[in-house]
mmCIF file of C-alpha atoms and ligand atoms in Angstrom:
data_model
loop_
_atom_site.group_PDB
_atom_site.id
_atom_site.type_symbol
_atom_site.label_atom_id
_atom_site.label_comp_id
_atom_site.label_asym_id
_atom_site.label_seq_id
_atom_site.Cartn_x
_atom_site.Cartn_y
_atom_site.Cartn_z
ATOM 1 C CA UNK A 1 13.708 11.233 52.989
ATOM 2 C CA UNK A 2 14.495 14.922 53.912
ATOM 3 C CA UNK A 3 13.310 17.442 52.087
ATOM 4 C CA UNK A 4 17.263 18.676 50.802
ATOM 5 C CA UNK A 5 17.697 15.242 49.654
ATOM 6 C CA UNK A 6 14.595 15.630 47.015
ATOM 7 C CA UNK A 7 15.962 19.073 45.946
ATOM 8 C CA UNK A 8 19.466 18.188 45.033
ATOM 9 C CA UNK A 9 18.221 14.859 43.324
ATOM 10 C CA UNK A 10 15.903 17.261 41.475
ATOM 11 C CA UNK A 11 18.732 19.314 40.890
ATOM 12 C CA UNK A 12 20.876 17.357 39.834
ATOM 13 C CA UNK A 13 18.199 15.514 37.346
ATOM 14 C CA UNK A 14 17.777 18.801 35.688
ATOM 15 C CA UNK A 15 21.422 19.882 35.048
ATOM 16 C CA UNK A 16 22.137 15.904 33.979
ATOM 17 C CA UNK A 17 18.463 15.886 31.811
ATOM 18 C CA UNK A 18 19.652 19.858 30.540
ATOM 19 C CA UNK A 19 22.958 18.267 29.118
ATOM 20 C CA UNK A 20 21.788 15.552 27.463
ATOM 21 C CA UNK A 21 18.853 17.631 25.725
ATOM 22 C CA UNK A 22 21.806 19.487 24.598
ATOM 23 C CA UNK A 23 23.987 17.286 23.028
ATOM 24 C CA UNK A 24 20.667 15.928 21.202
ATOM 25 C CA UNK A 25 19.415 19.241 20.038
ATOM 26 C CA UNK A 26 22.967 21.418 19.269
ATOM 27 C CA UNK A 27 24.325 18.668 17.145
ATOM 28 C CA UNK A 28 22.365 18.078 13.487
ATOM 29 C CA UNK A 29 22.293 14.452 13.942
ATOM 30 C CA UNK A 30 20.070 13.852 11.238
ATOM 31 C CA UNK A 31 19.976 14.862 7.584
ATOM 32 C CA UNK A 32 17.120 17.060 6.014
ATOM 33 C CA UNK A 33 13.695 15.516 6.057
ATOM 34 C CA UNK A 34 12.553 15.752 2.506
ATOM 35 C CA UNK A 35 9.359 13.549 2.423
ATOM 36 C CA UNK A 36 6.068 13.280 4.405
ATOM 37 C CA UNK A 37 7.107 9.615 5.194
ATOM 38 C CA UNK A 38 10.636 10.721 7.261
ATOM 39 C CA UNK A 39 8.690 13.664 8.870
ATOM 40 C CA UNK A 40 6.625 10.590 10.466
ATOM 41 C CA UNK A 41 9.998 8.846 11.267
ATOM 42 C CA UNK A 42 11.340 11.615 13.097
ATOM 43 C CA UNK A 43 8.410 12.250 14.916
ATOM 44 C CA UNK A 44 9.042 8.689 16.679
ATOM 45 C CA UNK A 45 12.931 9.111 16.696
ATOM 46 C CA UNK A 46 12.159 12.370 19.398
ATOM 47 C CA UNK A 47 9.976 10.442 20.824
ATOM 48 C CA UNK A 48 11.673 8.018 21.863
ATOM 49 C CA UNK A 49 14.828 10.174 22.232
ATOM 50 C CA UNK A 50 12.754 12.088 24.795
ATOM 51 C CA UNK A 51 11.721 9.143 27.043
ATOM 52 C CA UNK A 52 15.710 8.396 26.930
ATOM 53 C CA UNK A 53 16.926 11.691 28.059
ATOM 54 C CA UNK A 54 14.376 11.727 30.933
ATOM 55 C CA UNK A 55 15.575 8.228 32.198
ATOM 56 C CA UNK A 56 19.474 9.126 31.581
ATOM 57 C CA UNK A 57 18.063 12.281 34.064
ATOM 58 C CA UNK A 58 17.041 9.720 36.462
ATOM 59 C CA UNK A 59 19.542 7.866 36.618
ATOM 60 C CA UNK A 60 22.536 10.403 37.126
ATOM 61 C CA UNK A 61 20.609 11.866 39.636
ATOM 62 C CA UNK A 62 20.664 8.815 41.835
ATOM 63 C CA UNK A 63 23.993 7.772 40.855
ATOM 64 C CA UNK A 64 25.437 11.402 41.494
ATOM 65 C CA UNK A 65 23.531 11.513 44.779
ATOM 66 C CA UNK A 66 24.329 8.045 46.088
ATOM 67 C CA UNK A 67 28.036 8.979 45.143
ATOM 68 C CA UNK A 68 28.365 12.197 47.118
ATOM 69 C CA UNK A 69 25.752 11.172 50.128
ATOM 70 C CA UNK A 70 26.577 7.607 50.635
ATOM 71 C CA UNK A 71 30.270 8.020 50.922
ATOM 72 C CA UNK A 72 32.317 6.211 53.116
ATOM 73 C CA UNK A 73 35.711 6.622 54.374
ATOM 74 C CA UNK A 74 38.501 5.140 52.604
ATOM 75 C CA UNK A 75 39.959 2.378 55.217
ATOM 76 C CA UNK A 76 35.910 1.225 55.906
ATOM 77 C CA UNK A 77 35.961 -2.407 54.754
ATOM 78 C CA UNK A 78 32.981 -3.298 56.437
ATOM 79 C CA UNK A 79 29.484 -4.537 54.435
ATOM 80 C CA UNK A 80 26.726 -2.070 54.017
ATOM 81 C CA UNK A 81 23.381 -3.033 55.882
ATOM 82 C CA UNK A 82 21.300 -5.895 54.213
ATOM 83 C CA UNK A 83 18.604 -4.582 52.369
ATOM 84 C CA UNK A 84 15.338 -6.996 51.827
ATOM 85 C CA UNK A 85 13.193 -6.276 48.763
ATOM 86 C CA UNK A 86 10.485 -3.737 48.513
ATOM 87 C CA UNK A 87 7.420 -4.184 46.475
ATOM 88 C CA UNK A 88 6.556 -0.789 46.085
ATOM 89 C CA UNK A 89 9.803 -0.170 44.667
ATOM 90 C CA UNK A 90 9.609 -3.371 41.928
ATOM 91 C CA UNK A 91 6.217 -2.550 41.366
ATOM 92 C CA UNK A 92 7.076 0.592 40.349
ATOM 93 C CA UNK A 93 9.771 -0.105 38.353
ATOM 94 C CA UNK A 94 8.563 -2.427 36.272
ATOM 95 C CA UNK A 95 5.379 -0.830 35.886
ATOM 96 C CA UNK A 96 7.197 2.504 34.196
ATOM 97 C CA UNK A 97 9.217 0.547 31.491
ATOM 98 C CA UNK A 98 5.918 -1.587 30.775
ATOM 99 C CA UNK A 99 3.964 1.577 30.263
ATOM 100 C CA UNK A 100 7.050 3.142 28.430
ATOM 101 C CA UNK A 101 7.821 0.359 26.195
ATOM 102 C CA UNK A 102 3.952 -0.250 24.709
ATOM 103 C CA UNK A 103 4.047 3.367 24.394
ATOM 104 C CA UNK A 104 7.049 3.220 21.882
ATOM 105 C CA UNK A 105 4.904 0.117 20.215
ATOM 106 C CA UNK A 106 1.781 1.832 18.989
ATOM 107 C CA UNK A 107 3.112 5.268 17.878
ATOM 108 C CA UNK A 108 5.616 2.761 15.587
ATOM 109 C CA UNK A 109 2.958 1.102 14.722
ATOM 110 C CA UNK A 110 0.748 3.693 13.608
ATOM 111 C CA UNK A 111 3.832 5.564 11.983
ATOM 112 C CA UNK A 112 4.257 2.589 9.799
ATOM 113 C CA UNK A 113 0.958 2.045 8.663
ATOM 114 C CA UNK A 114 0.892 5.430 7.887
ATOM 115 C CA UNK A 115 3.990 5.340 5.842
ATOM 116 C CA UNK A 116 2.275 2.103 3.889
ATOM 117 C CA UNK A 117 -0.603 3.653 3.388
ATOM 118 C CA UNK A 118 -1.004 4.344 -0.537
ATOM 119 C CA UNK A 119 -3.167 7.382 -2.036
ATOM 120 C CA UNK A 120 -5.114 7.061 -4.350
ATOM 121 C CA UNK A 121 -3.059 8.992 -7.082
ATOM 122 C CA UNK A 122 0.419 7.162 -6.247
ATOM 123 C CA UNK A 123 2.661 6.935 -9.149
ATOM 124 C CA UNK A 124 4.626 3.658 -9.721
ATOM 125 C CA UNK A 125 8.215 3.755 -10.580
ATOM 126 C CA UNK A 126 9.533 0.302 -10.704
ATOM 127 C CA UNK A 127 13.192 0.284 -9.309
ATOM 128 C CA UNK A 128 15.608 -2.429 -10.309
ATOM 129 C CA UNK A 129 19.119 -3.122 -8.723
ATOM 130 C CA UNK A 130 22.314 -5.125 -10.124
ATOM 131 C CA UNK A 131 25.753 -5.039 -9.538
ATOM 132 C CA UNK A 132 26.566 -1.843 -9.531
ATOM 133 C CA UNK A 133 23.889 -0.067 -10.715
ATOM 134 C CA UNK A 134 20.595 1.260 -10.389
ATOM 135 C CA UNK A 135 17.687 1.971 -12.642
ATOM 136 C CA UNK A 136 14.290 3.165 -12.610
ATOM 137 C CA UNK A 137 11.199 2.275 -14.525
ATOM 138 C CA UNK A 138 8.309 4.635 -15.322
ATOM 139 C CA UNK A 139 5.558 2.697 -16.219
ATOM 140 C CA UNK A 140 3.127 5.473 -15.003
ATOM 141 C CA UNK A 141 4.904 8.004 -17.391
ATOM 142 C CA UNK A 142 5.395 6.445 -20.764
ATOM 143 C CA UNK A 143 7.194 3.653 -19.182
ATOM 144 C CA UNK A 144 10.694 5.627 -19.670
ATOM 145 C CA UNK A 145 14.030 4.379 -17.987
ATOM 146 C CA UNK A 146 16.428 6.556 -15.862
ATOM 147 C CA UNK A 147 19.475 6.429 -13.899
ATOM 148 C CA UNK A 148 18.238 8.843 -11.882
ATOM 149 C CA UNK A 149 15.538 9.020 -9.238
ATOM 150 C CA UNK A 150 13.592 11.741 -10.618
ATOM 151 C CA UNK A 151 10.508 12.753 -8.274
ATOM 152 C CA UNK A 152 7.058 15.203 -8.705
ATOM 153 C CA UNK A 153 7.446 16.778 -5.167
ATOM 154 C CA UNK A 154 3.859 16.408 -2.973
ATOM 155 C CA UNK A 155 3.199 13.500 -4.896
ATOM 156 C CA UNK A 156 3.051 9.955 -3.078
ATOM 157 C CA UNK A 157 4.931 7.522 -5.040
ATOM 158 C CA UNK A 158 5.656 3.725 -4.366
ATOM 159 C CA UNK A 159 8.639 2.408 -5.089
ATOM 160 C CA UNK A 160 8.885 -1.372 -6.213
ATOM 161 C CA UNK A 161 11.857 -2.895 -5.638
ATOM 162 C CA UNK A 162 13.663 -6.103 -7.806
ATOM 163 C CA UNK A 163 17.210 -7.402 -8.227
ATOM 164 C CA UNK A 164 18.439 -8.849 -11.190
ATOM 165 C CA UNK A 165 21.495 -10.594 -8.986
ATOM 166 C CA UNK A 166 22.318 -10.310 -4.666
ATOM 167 C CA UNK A 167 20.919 -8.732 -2.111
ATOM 168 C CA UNK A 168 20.752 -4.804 -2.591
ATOM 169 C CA UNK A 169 19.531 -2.487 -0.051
ATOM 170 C CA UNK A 170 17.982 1.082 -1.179
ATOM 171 C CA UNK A 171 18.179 3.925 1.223
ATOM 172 C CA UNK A 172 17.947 7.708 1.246
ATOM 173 C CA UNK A 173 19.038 9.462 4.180
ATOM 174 C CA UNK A 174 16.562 11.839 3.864
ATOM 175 C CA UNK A 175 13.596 9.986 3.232
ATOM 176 C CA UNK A 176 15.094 8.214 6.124
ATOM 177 C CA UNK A 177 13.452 4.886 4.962
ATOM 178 C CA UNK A 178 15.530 1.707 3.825
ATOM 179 C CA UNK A 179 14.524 -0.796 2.029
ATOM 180 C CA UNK A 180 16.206 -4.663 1.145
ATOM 181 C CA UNK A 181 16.069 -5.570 -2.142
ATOM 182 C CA UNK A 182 15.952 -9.492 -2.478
ATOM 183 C CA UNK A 183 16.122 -11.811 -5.893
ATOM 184 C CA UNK A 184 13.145 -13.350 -6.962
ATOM 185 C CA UNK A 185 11.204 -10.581 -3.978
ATOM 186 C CA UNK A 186 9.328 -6.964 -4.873
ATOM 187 C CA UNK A 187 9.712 -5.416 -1.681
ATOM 188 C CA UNK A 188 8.308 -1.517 -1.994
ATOM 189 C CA UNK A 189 8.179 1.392 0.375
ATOM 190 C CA UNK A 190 6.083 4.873 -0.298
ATOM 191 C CA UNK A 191 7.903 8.549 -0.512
ATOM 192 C CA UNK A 192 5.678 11.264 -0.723
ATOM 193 C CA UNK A 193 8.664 14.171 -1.491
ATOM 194 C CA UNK A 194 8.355 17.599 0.123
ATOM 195 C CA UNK A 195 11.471 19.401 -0.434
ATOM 196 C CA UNK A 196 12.859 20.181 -4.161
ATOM 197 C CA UNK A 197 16.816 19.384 -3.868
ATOM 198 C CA UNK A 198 19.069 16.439 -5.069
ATOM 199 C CA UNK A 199 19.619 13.642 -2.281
ATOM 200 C CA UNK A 200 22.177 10.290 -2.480
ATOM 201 C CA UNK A 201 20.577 7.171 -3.209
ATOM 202 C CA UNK A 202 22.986 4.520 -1.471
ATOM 203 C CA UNK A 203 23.056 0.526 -1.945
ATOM 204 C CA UNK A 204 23.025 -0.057 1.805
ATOM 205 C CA UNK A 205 23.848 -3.800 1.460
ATOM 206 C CA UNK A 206 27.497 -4.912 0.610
ATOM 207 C CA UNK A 207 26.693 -6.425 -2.770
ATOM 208 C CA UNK A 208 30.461 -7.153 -4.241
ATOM 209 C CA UNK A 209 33.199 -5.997 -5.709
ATOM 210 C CA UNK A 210 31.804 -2.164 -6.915
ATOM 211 C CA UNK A 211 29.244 -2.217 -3.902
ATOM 212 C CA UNK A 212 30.671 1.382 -2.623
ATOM 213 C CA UNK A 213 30.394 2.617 -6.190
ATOM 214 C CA UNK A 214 26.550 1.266 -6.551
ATOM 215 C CA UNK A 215 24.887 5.389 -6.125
ATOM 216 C CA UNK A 216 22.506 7.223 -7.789
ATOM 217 C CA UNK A 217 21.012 10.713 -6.997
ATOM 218 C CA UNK A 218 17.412 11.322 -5.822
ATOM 219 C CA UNK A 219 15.770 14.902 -7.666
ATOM 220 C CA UNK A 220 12.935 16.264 -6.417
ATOM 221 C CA UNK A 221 11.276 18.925 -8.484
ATOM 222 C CA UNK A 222 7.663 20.735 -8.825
ATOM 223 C CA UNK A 223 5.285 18.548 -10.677
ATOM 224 C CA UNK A 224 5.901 21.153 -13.790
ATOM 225 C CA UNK A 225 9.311 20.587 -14.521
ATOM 226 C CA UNK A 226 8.589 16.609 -13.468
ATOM 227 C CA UNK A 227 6.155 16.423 -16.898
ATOM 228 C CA UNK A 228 8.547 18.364 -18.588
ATOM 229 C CA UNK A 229 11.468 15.887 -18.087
ATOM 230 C CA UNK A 230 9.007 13.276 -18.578
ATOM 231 C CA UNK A 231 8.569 14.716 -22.472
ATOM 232 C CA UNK A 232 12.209 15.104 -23.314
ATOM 233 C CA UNK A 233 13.432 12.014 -21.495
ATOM 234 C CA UNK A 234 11.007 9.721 -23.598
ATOM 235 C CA UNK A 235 11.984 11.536 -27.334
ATOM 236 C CA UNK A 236 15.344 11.323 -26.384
ATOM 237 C CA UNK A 237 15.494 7.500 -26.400
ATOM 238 C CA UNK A 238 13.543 6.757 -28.748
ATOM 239 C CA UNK A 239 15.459 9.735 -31.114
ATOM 240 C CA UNK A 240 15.949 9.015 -34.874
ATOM 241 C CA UNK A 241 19.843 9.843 -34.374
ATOM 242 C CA UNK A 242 21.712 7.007 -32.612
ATOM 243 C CA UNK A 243 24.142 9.409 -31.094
ATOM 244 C CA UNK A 244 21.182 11.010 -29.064
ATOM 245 C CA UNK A 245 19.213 7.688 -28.499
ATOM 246 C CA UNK A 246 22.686 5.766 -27.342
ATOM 247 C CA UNK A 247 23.718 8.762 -25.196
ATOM 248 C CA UNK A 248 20.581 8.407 -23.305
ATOM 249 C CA UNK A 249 20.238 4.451 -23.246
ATOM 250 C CA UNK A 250 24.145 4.767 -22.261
ATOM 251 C CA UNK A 251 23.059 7.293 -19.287
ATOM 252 C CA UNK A 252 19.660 5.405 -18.622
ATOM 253 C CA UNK A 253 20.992 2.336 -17.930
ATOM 254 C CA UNK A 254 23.767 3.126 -15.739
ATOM 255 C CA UNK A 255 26.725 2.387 -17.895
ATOM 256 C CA UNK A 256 28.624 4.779 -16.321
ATOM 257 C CA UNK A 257 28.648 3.016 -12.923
ATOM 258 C CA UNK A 258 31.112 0.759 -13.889
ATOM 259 C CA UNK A 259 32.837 2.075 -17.197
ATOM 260 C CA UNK A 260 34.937 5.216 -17.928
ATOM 261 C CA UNK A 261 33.615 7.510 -21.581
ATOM 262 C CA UNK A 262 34.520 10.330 -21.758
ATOM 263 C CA UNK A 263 31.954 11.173 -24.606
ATOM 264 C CA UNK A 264 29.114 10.465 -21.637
ATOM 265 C CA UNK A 265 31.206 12.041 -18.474
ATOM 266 C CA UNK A 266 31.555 8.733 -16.959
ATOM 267 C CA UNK A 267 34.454 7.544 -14.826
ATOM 268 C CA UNK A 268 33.386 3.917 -13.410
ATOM 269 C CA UNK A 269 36.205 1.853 -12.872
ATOM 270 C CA UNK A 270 34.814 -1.279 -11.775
ATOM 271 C CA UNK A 271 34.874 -2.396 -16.293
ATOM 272 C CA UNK A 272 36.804 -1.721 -18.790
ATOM 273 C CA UNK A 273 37.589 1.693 -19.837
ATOM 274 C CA UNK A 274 35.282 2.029 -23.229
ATOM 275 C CA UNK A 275 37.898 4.878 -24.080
ATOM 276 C CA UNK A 276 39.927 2.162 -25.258
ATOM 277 C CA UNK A 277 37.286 0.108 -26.672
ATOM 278 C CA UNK A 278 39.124 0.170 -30.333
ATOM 279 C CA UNK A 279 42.332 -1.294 -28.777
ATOM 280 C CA UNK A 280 40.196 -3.978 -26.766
ATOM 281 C CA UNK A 281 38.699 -5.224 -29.671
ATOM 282 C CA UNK A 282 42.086 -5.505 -31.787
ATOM 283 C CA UNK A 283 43.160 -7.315 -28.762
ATOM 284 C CA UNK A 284 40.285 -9.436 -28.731
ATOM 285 C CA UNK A 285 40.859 -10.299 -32.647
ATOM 286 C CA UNK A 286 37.054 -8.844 -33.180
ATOM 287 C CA UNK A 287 35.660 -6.474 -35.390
ATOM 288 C CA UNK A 288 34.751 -3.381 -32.913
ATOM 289 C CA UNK A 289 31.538 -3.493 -34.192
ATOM 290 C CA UNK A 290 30.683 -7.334 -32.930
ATOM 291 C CA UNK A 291 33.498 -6.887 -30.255
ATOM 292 C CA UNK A 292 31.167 -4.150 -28.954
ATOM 293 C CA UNK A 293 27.896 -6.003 -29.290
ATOM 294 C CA UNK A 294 28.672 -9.463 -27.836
ATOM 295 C CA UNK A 295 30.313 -7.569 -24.715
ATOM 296 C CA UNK A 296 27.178 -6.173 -24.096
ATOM 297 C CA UNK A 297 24.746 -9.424 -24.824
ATOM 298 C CA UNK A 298 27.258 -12.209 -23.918
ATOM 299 C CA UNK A 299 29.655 -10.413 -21.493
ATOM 300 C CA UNK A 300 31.286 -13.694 -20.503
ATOM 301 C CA UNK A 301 32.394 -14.946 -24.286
ATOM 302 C CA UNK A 302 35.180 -12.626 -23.440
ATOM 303 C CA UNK A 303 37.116 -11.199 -20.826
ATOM 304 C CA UNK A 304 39.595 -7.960 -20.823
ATOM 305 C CA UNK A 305 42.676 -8.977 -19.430
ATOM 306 C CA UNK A 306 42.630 -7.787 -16.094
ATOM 307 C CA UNK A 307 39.112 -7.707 -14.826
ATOM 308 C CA UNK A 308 37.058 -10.417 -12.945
ATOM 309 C CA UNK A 309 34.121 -12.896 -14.773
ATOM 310 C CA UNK A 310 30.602 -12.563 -13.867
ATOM 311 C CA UNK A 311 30.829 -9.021 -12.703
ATOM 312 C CA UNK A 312 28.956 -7.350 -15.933
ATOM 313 C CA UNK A 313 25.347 -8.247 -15.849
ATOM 314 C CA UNK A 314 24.015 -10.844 -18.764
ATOM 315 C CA UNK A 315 20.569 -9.326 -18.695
ATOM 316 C CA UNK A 316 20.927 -6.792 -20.832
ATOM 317 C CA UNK A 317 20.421 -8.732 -24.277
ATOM 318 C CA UNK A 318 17.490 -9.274 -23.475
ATOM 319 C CA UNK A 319 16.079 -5.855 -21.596
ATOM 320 C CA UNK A 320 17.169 -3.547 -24.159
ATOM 321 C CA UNK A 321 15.037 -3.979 -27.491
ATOM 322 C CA UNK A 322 16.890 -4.852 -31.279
ATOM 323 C CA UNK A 323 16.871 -0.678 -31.825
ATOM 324 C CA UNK A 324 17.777 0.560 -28.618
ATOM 325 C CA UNK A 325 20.759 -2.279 -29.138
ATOM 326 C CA UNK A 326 21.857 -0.977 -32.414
ATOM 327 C CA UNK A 327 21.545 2.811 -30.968
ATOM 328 C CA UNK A 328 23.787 1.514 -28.264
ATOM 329 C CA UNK A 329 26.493 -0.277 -30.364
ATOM 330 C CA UNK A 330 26.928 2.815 -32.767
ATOM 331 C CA UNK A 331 26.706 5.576 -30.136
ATOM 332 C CA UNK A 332 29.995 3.411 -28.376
ATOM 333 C CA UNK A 333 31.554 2.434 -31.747
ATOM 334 C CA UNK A 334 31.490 6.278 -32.909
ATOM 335 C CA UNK A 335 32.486 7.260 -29.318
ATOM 336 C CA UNK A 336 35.612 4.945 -29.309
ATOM 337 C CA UNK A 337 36.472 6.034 -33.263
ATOM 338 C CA UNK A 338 36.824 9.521 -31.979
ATOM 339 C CA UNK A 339 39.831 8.304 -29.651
HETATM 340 CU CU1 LIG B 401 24.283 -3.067 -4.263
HETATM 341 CU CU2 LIG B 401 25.714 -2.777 -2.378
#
């Protein structure tokens, strides 16, 4: 080969390699990376990127070249000169993808074994999915319920995953890790948070009918505020006034996935709208009071005109306790009196 050839096929490699480096670095394809477990993640998305960009390089520089160089004139017909193989040549390029390739394995190897290691002080927050909603369980921190991810930021937590019904999928862009959630499965991952800021929590399985609706928000916070909202979230449901204690239970439980009330800010529309829980019940020939209770413990003894069976869970008779029941059923009968 002459010695111009190598230079424009060098040349060319760098202009191609220069693009693509470009469009990978200009654009913000990813999200922020909030957690020590995504910062791991990345580090083997550029690496891999990298390898990529250097064999797109490659490639345009001998497709470019061949183009341009090996040319013929439009009316040739004729068949190029055989070519026999050369085992230099296959040698070589099946040595570079072997090497390339078993590369890629071990740093995802090692990046996942990292991300599954557990610390010693990892707090547990039990996480369990139905249709539509999420919630989490505390047990490390008075074993309080919220709809909300809240997080201590530089502290490793695992997450253990259940569903009460499908196949959910959890997944926060920027902890970049996704997990399935399977019936009758705990599947867990670890997030050790190291950004404060509030990030989507997505179902990232279609599970149904209110599967787009099925979203919750991440918080990360300093560990201060984290104990703080610890102490208030736990007097608040177990509060003397059944206003306070069904607001929270209401909120905790994520009610307001599905339904619309006003008195809690909610606006689901996959249920009935509990706005109009006092004409539902007159409808239904029940007192509101038992209307109101049975919905919640038996939701299939009665249907609202209009909206599909087996869509409300039936497991909440039986996770919410006799008092946080009664909070519940007063906190919605008083909220629905009001309208
Ligand atoms: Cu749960 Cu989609």
């Amino acid at each position: 080969m002459r010695r111009g050839s190598i230079a424009s096929l060098v040349g060319i490699g760098i202009v191609a390699g220069g693009v693509a480096a470009a469009v990978a670095l200009a654009i913000p394809w990813l999200p922020v990376s909030a957690s020590k477990e995504a910062g791991r993640i990345d580090f083997e998305f550029w690496f891999v990127i990298t390898i990529c960009i250097v064999i797109f390089a490659v490639v345009a520089a001998a497709i470019l070249y061949s183009v341009v160089r090996f040319r013929v004139a439009p009316d040739d017909d004729s068949d190029g000169p055989p070519i026999h193989g050369h085992t230099g040549l296959e040698i070589t390029w099946t040595l570079i993808p072997t090497v390339l390739v078993t590369a890629i394995g071990i740093t995802s190897a090692i990046v996942l074994s990292r991300d599954d290691a557990l610390a010693k002080n990892t707090m547990r927050i039990d996480v369990v999915a139905q249709q539509f909603t999420w919630t989490f369980r505390y047990p490390d921190a008075k074993g309080l319920t919220s709809a909300t991810l809240m997080l201590p930021k530089g502290r490793e937590v695992q997450l253990r995953f259940q569903s009460k019904d499908v196949i959910h999928a959890f997944f926060v862009p920027e902890f970049r890790e996704n997990e399935d959630i399977v019936p009758g499965l705990t599947t867990t991952i670890n997030v050790t948070p190291t950004r404060d800021g509030t990030y989507p929590v997505i179902c990232n399985e279609l599970c149904g009918l209110g599967h787009a609706t099925m979203r919750s928000t991440a918080v990360v916070v300093e560990p201060a505020a984290f104990a703080k909202w610890v102490r208030s979230q736990s007097s608040a449901e177990s509060s003397s006034s059944p206003g306070t204690a069904g607001a929270a239970l209401f909120k905790n439980n994520g009610c307001g996935g599905c339904h619309t009330l006003s008195a809690a800010g909610a606006s689901g529309k996959v249920g009935p709208d509990l706005d109009k829980l006092a004409a539902e019940a007159q409808q239904a020939k029940q007192p509101l009071d038992a209307f109101i209770r049975t919905s919640i413990t038996d939701p299939n003894a009665y249907i609202q005109p209009g909206y599909p069976k087996n869509v409300m869970p039936a497991t909440f008779g039986k996770a919410l306790s006799k008092q946080q029941l009664d909070s519940l059923v007063s906190y919605l009968t008083t909220s629905s009196k009001g309208k």
